[in-house]
Coordinates of N, CA and C in Angstrom, one line a residue:
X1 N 29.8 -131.9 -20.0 CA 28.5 -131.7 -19.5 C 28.4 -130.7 -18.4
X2 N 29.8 -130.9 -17.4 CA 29.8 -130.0 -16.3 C 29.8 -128.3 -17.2
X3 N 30.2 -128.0 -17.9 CA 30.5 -126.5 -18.7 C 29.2 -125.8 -18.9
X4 N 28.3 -127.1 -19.5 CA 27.0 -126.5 -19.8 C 26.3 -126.5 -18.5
X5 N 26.4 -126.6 -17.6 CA 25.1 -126.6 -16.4 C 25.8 -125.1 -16.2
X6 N 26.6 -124.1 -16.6 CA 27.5 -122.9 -15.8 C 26.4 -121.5 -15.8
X7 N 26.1 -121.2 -17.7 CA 25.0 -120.2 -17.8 C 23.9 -120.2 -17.1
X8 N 23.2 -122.0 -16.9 CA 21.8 -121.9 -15.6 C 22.2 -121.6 -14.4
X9 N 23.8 -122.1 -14.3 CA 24.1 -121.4 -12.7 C 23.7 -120.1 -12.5
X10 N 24.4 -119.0 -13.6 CA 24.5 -118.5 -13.6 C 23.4 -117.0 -13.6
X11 N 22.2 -118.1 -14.1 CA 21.0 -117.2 -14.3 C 19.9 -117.4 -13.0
X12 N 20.4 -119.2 -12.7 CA 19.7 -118.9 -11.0 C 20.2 -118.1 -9.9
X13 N 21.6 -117.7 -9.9 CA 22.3 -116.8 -9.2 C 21.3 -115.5 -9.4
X14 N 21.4 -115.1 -10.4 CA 20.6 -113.5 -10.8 C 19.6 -112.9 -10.6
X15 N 18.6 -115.0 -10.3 CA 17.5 -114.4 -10.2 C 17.2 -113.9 -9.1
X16 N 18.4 -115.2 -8.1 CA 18.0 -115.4 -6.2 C 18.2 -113.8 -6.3
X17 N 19.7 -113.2 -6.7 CA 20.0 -111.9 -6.1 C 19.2 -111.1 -6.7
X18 N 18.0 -110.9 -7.7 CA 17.0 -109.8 -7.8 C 16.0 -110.0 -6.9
X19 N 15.7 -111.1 -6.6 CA 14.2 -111.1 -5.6 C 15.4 -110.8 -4.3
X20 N 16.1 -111.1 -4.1 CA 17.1 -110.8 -2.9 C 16.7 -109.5 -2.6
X21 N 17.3 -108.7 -3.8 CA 17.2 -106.8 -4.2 C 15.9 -106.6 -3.7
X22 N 14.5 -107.1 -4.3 CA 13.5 -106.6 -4.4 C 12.9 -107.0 -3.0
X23 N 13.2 -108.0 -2.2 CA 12.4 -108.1 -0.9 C 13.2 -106.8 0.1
X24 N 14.8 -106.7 -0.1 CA 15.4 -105.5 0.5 C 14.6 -104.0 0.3
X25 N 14.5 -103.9 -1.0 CA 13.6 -102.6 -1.0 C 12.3 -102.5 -0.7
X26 N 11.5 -103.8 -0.6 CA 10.3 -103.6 0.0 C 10.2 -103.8 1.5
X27 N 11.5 -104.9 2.4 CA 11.7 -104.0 3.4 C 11.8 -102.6 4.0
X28 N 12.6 -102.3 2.8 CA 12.9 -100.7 3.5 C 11.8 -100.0 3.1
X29 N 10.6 -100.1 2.2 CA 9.8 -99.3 2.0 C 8.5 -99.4 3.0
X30 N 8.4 -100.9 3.7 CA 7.6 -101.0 5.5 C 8.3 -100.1 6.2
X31 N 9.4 -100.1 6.0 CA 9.7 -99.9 7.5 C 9.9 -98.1 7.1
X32 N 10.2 -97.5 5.9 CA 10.1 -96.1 5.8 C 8.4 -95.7 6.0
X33 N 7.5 -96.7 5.3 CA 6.1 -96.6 6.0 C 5.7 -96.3 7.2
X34 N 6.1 -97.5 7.9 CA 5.9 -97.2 9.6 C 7.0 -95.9 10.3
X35 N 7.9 -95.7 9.8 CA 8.7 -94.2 10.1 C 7.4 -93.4 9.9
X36 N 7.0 -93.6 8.6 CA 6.3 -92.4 8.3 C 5.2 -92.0 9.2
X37 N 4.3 -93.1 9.4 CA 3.2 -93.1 10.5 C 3.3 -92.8 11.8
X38 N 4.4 -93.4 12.0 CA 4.7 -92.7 13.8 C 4.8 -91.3 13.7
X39 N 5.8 -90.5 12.6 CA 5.9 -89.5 12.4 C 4.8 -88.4 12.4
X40 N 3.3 -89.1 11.9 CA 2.0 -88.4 11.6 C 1.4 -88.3 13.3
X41 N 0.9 -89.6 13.9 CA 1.2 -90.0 15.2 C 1.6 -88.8 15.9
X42 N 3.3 -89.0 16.0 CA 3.6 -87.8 16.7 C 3.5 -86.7 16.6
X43 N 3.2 -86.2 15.5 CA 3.3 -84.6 15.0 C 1.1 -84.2 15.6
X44 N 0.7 -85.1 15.7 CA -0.7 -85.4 16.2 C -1.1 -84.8 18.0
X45 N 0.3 -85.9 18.2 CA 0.2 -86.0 19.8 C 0.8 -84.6 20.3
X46 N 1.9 -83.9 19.5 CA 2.8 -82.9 19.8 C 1.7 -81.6 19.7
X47 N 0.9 -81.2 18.7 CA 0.2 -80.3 18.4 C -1.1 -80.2 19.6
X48 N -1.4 -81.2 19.8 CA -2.7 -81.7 20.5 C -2.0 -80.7 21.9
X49 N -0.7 -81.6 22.4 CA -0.2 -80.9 23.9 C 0.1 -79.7 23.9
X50 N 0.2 -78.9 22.5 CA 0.7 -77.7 23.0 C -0.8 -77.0 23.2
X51 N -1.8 -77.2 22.2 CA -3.0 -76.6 22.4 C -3.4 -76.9 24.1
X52 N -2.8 -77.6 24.5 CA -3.3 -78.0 25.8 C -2.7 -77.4 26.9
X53 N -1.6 -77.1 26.7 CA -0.5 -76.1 27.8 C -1.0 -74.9 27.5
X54 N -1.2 -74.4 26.5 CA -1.9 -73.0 25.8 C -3.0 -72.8 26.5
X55 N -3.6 -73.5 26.5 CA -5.2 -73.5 27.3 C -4.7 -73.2 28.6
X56 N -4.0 -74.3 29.5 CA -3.4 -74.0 30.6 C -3.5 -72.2 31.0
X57 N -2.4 -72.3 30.3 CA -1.3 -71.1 30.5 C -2.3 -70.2 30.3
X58 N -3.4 -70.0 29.4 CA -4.5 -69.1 29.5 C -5.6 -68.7 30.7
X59 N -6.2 -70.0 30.8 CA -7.4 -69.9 31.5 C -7.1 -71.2 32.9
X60 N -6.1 -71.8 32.9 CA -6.0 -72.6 34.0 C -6.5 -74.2 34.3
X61 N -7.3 -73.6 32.5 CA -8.2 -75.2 32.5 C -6.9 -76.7 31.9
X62 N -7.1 -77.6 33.2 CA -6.0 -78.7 32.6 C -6.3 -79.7 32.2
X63 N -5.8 -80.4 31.1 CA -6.4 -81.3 29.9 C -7.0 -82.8 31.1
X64 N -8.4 -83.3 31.3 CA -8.6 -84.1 31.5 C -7.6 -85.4 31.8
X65 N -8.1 -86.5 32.4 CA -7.2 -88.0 32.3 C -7.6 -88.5 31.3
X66 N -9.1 -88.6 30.6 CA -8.9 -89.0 29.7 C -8.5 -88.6 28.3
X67 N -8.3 -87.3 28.5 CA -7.0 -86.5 27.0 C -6.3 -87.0 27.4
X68 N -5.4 -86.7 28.4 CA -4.0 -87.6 28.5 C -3.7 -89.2 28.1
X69 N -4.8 -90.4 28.7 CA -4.8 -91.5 28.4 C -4.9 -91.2 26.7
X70 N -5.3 -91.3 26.2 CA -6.0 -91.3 24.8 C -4.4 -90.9 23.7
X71 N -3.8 -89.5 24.7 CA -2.5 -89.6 23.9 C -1.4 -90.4 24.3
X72 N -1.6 -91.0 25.9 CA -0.3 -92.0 25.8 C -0.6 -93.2 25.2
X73 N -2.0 -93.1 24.8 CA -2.1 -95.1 23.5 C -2.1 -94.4 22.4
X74 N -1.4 -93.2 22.0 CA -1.0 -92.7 20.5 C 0.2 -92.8 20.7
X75 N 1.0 -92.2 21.4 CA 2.2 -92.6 21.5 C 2.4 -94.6 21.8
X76 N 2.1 -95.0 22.2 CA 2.6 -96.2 22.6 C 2.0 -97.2 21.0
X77 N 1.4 -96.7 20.3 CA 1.2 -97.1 18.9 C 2.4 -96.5 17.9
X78 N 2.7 -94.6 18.4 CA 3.9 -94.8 17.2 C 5.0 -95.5 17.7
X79 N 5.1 -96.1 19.1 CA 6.2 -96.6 19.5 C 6.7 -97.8 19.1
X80 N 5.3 -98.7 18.7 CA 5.5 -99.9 18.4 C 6.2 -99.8 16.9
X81 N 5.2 -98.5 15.8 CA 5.8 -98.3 14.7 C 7.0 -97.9 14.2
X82 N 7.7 -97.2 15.5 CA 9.1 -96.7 15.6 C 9.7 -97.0 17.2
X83 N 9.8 -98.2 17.5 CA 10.8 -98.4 18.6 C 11.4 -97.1 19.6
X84 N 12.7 -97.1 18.5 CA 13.9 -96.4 19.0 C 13.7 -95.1 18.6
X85 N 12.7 -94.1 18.3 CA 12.4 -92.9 18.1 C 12.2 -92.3 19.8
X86 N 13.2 -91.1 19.6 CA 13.8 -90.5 21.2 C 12.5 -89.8 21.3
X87 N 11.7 -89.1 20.1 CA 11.0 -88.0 20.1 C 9.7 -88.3 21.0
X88 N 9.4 -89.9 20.6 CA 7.9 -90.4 21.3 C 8.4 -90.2 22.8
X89 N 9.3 -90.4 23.4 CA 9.8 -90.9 24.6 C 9.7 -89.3 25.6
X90 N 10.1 -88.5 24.5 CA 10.6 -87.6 24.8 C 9.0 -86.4 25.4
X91 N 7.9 -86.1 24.4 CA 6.9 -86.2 24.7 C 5.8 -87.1 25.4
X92 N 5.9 -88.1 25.5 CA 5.6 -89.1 26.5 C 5.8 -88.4 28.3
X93 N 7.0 -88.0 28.1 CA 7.8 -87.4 29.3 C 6.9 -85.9 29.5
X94 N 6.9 -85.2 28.4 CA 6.3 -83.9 28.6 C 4.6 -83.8 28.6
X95 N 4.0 -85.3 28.7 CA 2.2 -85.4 28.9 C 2.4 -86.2 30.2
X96 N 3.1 -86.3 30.6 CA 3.2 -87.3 32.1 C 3.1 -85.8 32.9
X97 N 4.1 -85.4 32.9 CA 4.9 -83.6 33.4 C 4.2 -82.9 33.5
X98 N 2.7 -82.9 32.5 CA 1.9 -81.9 32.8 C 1.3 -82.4 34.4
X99 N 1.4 -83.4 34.9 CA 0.6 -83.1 35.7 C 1.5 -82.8 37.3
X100 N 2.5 -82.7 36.9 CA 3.4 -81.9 37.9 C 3.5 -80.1 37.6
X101 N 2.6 -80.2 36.7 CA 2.7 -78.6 36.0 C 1.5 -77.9 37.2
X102 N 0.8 -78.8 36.5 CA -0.2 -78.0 37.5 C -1.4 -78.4 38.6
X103 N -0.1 -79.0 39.5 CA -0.5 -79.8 40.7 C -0.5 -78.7 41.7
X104 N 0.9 -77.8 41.6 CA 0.9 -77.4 43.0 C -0.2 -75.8 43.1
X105 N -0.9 -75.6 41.6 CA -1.7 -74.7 42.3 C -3.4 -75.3 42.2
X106 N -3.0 -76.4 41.3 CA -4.9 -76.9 41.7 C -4.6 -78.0 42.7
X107 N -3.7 -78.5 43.3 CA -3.9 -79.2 44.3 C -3.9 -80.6 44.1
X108 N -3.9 -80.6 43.0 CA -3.7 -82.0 42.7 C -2.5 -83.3 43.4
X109 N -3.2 -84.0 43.9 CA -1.8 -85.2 44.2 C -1.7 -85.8 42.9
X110 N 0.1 -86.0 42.6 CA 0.1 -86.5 41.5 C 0.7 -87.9 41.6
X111 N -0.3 -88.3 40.8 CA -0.3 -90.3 40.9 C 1.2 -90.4 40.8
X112 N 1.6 -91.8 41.2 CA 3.0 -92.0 41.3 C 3.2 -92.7 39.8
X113 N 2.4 -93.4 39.2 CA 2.7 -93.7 37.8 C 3.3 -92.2 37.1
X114 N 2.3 -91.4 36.8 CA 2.5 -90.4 36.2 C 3.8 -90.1 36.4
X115 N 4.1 -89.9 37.8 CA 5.7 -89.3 38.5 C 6.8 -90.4 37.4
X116 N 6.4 -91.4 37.7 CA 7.2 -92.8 37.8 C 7.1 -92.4 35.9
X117 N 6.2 -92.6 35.0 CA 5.9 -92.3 33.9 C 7.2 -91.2 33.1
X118 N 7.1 -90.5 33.9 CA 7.4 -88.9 33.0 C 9.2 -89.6 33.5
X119 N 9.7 -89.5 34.0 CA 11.1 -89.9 34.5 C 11.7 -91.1 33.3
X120 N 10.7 -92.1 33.7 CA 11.3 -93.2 32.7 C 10.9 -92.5 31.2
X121 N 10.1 -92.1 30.9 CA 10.4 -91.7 29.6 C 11.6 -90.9 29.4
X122 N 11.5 -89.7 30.1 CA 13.0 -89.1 29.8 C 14.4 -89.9 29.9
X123 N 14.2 -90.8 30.9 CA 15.5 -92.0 30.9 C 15.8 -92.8 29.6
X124 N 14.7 -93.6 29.4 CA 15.0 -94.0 28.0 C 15.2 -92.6 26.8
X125 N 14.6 -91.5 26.2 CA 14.7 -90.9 25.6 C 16.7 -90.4 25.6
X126 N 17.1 -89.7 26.9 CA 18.6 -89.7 26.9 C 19.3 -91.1 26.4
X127 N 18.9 -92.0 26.7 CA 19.4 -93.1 26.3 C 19.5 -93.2 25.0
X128 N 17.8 -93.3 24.2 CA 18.4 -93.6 22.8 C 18.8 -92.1 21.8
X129 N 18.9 -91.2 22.6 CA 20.0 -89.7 22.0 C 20.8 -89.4 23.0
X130 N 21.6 -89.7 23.1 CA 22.1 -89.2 24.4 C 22.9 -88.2 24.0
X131 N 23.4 -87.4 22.9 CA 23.5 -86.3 22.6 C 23.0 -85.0 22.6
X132 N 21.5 -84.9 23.3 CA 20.3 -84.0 23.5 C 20.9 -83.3 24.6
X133 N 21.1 -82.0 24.5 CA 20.8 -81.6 25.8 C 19.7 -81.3 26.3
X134 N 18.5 -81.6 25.5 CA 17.1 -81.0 26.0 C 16.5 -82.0 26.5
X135 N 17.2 -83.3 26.2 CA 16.9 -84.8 26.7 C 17.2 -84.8 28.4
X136 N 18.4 -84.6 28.4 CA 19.4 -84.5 29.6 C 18.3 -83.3 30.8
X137 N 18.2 -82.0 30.1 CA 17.4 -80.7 31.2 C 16.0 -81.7 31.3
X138 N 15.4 -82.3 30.4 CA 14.2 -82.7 30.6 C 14.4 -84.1 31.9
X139 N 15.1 -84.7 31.7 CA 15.7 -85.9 32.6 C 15.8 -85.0 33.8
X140 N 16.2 -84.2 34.0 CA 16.7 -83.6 35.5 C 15.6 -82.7 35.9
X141 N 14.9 -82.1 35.3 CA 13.5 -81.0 36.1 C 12.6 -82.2 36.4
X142 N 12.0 -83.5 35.3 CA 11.3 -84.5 36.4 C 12.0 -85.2 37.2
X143 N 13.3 -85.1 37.6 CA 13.6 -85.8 38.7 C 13.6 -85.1 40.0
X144 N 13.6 -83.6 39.5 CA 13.6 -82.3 40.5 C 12.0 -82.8 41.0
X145 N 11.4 -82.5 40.2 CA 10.2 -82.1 40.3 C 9.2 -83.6 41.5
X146 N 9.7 -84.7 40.8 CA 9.9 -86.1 41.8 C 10.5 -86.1 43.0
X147 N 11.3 -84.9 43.1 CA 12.1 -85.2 44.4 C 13.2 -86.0 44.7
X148 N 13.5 -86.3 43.8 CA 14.8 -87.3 43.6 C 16.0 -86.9 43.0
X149 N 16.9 -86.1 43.9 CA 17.9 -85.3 44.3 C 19.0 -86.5 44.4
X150 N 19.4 -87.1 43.0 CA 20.5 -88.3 43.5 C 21.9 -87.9 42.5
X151 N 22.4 -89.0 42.3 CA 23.4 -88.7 41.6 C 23.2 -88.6 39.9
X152 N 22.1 -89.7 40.0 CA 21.7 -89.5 38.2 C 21.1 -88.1 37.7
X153 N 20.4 -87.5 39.0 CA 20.0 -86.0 38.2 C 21.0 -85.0 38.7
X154 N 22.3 -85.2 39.5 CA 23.3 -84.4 39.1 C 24.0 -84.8 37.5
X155 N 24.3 -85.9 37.8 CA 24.7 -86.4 36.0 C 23.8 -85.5 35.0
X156 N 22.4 -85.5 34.8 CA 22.0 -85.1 34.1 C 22.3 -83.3 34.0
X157 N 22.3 -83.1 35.2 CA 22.7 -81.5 34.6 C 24.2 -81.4 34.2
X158 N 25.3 -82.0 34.7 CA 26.3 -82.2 34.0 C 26.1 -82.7 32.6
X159 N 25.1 -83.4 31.9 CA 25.8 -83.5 30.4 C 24.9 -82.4 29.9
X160 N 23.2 -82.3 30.4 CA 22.8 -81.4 29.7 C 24.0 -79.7 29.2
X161 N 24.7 -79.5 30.8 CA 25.7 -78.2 30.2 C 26.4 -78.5 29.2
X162 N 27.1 -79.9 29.6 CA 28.4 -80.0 28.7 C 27.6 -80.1 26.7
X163 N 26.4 -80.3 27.0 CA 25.7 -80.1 25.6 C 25.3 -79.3 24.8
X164 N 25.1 -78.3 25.7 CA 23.9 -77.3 25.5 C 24.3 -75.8 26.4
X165 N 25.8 -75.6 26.0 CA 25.8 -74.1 26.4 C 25.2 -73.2 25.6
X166 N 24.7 -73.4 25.2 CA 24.4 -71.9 24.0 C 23.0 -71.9 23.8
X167 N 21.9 -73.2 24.3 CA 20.9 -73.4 24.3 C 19.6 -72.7 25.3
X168 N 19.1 -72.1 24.9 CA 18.5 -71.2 25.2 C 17.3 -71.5 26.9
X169 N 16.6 -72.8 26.2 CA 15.8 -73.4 27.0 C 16.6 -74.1 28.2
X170 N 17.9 -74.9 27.7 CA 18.3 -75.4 28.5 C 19.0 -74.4 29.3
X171 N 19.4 -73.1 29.4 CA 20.5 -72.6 30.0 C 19.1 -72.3 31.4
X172 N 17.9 -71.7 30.6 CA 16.9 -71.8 31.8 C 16.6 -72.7 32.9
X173 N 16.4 -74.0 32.8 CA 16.1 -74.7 33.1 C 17.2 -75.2 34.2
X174 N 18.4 -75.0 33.7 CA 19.6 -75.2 34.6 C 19.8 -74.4 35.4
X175 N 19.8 -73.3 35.3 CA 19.8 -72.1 36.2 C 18.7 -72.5 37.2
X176 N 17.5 -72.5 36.8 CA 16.8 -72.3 37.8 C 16.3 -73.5 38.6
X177 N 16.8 -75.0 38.0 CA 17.4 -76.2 39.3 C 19.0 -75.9 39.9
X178 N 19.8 -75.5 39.5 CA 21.1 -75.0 39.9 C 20.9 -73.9 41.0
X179 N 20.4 -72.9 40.9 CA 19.7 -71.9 41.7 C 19.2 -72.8 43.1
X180 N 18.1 -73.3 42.3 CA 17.2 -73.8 43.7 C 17.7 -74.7 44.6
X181 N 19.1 -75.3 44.1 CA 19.8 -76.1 44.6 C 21.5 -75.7 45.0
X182 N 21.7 -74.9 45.0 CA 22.4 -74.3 45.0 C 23.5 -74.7 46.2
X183 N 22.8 -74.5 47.3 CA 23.4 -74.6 49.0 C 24.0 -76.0 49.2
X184 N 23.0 -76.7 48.6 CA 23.1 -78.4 48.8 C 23.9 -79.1 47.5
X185 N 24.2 -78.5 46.4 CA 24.4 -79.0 45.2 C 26.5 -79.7 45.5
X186 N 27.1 -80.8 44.8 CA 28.1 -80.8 44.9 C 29.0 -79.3 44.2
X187 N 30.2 -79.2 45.0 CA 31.0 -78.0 44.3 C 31.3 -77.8 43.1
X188 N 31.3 -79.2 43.0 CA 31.8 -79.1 41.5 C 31.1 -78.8 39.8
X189 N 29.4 -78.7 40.5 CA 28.9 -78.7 39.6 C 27.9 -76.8 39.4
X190 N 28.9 -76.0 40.7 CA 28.1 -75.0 40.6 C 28.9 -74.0 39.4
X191 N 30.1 -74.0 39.3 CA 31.0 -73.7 38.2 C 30.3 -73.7 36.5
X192 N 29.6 -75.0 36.5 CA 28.9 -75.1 35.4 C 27.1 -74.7 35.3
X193 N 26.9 -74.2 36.3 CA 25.8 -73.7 36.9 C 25.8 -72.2 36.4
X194 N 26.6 -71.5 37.2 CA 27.2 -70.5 37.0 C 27.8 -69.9 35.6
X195 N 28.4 -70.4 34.8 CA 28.9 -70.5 32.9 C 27.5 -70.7 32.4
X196 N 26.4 -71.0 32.8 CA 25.4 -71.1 31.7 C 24.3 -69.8 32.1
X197 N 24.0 -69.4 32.9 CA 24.1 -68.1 33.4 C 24.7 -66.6 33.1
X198 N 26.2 -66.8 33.2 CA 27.1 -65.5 32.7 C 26.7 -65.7 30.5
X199 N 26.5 -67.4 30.1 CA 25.9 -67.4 28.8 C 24.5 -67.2 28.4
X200 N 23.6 -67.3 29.4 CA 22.4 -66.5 29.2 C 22.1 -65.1 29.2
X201 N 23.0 -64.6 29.9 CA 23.1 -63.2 30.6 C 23.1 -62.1 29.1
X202 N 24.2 -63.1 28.1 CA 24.2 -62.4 27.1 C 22.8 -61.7 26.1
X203 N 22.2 -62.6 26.0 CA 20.8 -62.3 25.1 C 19.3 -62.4 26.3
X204 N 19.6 -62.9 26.9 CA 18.7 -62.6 28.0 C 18.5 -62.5 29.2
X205 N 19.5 -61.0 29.4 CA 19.2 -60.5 31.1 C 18.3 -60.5 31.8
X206 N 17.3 -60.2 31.3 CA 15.9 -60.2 31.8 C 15.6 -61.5 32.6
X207 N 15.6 -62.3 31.6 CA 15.2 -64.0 32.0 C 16.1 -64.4 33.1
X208 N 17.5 -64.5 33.1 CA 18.5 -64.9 34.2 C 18.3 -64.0 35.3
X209 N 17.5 -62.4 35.6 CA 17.4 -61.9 36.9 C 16.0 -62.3 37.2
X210 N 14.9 -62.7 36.3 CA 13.6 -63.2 36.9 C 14.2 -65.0 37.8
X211 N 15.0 -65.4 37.4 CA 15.2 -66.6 37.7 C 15.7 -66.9 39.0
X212 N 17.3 -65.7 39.2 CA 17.7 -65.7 40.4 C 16.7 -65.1 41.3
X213 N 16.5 -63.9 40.6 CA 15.4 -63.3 42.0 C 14.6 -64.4 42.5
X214 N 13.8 -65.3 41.8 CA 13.0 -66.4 42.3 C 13.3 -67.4 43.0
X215 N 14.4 -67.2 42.5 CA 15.2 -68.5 43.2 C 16.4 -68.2 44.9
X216 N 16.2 -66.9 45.2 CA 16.7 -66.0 45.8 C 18.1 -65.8 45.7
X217 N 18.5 -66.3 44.4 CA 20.1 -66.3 44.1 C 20.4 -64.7 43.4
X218 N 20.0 -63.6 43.7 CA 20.5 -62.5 42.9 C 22.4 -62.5 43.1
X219 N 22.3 -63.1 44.2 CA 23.9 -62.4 44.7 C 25.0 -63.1 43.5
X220 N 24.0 -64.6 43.0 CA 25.2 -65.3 42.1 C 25.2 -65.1 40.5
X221 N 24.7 -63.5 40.3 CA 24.5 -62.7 38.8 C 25.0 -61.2 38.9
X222 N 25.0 -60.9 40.2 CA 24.8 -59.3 39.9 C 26.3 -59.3 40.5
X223 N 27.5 -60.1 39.8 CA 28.9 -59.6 39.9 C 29.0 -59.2 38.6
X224 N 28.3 -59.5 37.6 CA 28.0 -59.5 35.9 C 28.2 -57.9 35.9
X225 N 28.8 -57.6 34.8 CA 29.2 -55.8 34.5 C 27.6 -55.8 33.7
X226 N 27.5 -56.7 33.3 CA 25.7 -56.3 32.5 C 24.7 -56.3 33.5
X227 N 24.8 -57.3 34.4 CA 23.4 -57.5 35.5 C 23.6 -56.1 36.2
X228 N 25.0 -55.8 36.6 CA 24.8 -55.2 38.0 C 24.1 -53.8 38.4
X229 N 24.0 -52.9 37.0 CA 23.2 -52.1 36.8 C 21.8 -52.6 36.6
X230 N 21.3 -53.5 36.7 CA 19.8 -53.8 36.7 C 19.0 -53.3 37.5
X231 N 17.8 -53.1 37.6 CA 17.3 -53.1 39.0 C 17.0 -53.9 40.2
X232 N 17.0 -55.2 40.0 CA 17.2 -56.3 41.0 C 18.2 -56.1 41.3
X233 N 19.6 -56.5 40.7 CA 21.0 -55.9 41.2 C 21.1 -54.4 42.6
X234 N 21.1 -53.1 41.6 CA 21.2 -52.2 42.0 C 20.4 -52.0 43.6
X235 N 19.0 -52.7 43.5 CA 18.6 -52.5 44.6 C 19.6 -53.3 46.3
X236 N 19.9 -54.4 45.6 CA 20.2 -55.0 46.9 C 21.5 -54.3 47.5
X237 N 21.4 -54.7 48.6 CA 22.4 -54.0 49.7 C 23.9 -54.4 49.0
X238 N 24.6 -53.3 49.6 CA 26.1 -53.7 49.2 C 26.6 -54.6 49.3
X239 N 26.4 -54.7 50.9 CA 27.4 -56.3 51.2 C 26.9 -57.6 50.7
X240 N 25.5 -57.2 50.5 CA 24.6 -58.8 49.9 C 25.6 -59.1 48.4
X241 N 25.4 -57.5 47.6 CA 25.7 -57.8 46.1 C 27.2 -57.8 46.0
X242 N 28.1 -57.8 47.0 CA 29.8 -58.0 47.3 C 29.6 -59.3 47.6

């Protein structure tokens, strides 16, 4: 009698493991759903801010509090839909940021959430990529920009270099908190300061002497056999550019 009960074993085994199968693929088909919506979400929130820095950068006009509110409860919806997505975190950080963008010529004081906002998002965002170096330069300009000159935003420009030599935005961004920190910065990290610089220099001289000159660092470019013929270069005094 035991022999015959074996084929029903055998057919309730197949059936547990197909509904088994079929609730697995309809998990993954939620959860590729909600990927997909945060995805729409973001690509929403991302288009919306650039039109909004565009405007900026045009006519000076800066996106209201309540644009900005309106996109961090879009983000904080794809967040719920996608958790661990660096990209929400990461824009999150860059609609906080705007309003360090353009504080110091309309005058704006900028709330300390906002400050406090834009930071933690870049903190989490390095965290769940921490292979970004755009994560890392973004982590360290709002902590510049914050005022908060510590060891984590030296860290940060240490991994962003060790990431992102060749990276275009990042080599900027470095340079010109490296630059502006230059006098005060540990030794150790002006070496890599310096390497992302002599690798910008290559495709964009232009950009690397708008930066030192601003930054009043000509003297730490124009040893370059490409800069030194420049005109920023050329002009300065001998012993400055020795």
């Amino acid at each position: 009698m035991g022999a015959s009960l074996i084929p029903a074993e055998r057919s309730v085994i197949r059936r547990s493991m197909a509904m088994l199968a079929a609730l697995a693929l309809m998990l993954a088909a939620l959860i590729a759903a909600r990927w997909g919506w945060a995805a729409v979400v973001i690509a929403q929130v991302a288009h919306t801010h650039d039109q909004q820095r565009n405007i900026f950068m045009q006519t000076g006009q800066a996106p209201s509090a309540e644009a900005l509110h309106a996109q961090h409860e879009q983000l904080a919806l794809a967040q719920k839909l996608d958790p661990q997505n660096p990209a929400i975190m990461e824009i999150a950080g860059e609609i906080a940021g705007q309003a360090f963008a353009i504080s110091p010529d309309k005058k704006i004081a900028v709330p300390y959430d906002e400050t406090n906002r834009a930071i933690t998002a870049y903190a989490r965002a390095v965290v769940a990529r921490p292979v970004s170096p755009y994560g890392w330069a973004n982590f360290a300009s709002a902590k510049y920009r914050a005022g908060q000159i510590d060891s984590a935003f030296y860290a940060a420009l240490q991994n962003a270099a060790r990431l992102g030599p060749w990276e275009p935005e990042v080599q900027f961004v470095l340079m010109d908190l490296g630059f502006a920190l230059w006098d005060e910065m540990p030794k150790l990290i002006q070496p890599m300061i310096k390497k992302m610089a002599i690798n910008a220099e290559q495709r964009y001289p232009d950009r690397v002497m708008t930066i030192a000159a601003k930054r009043g660092k000509l003297v730490l470019v124009c040893d370059s056999e490409k800069l030194v013929k420049m005109a920023g270069c050329s002009l300065m005094p001998r012993a400055e550019a020795i």
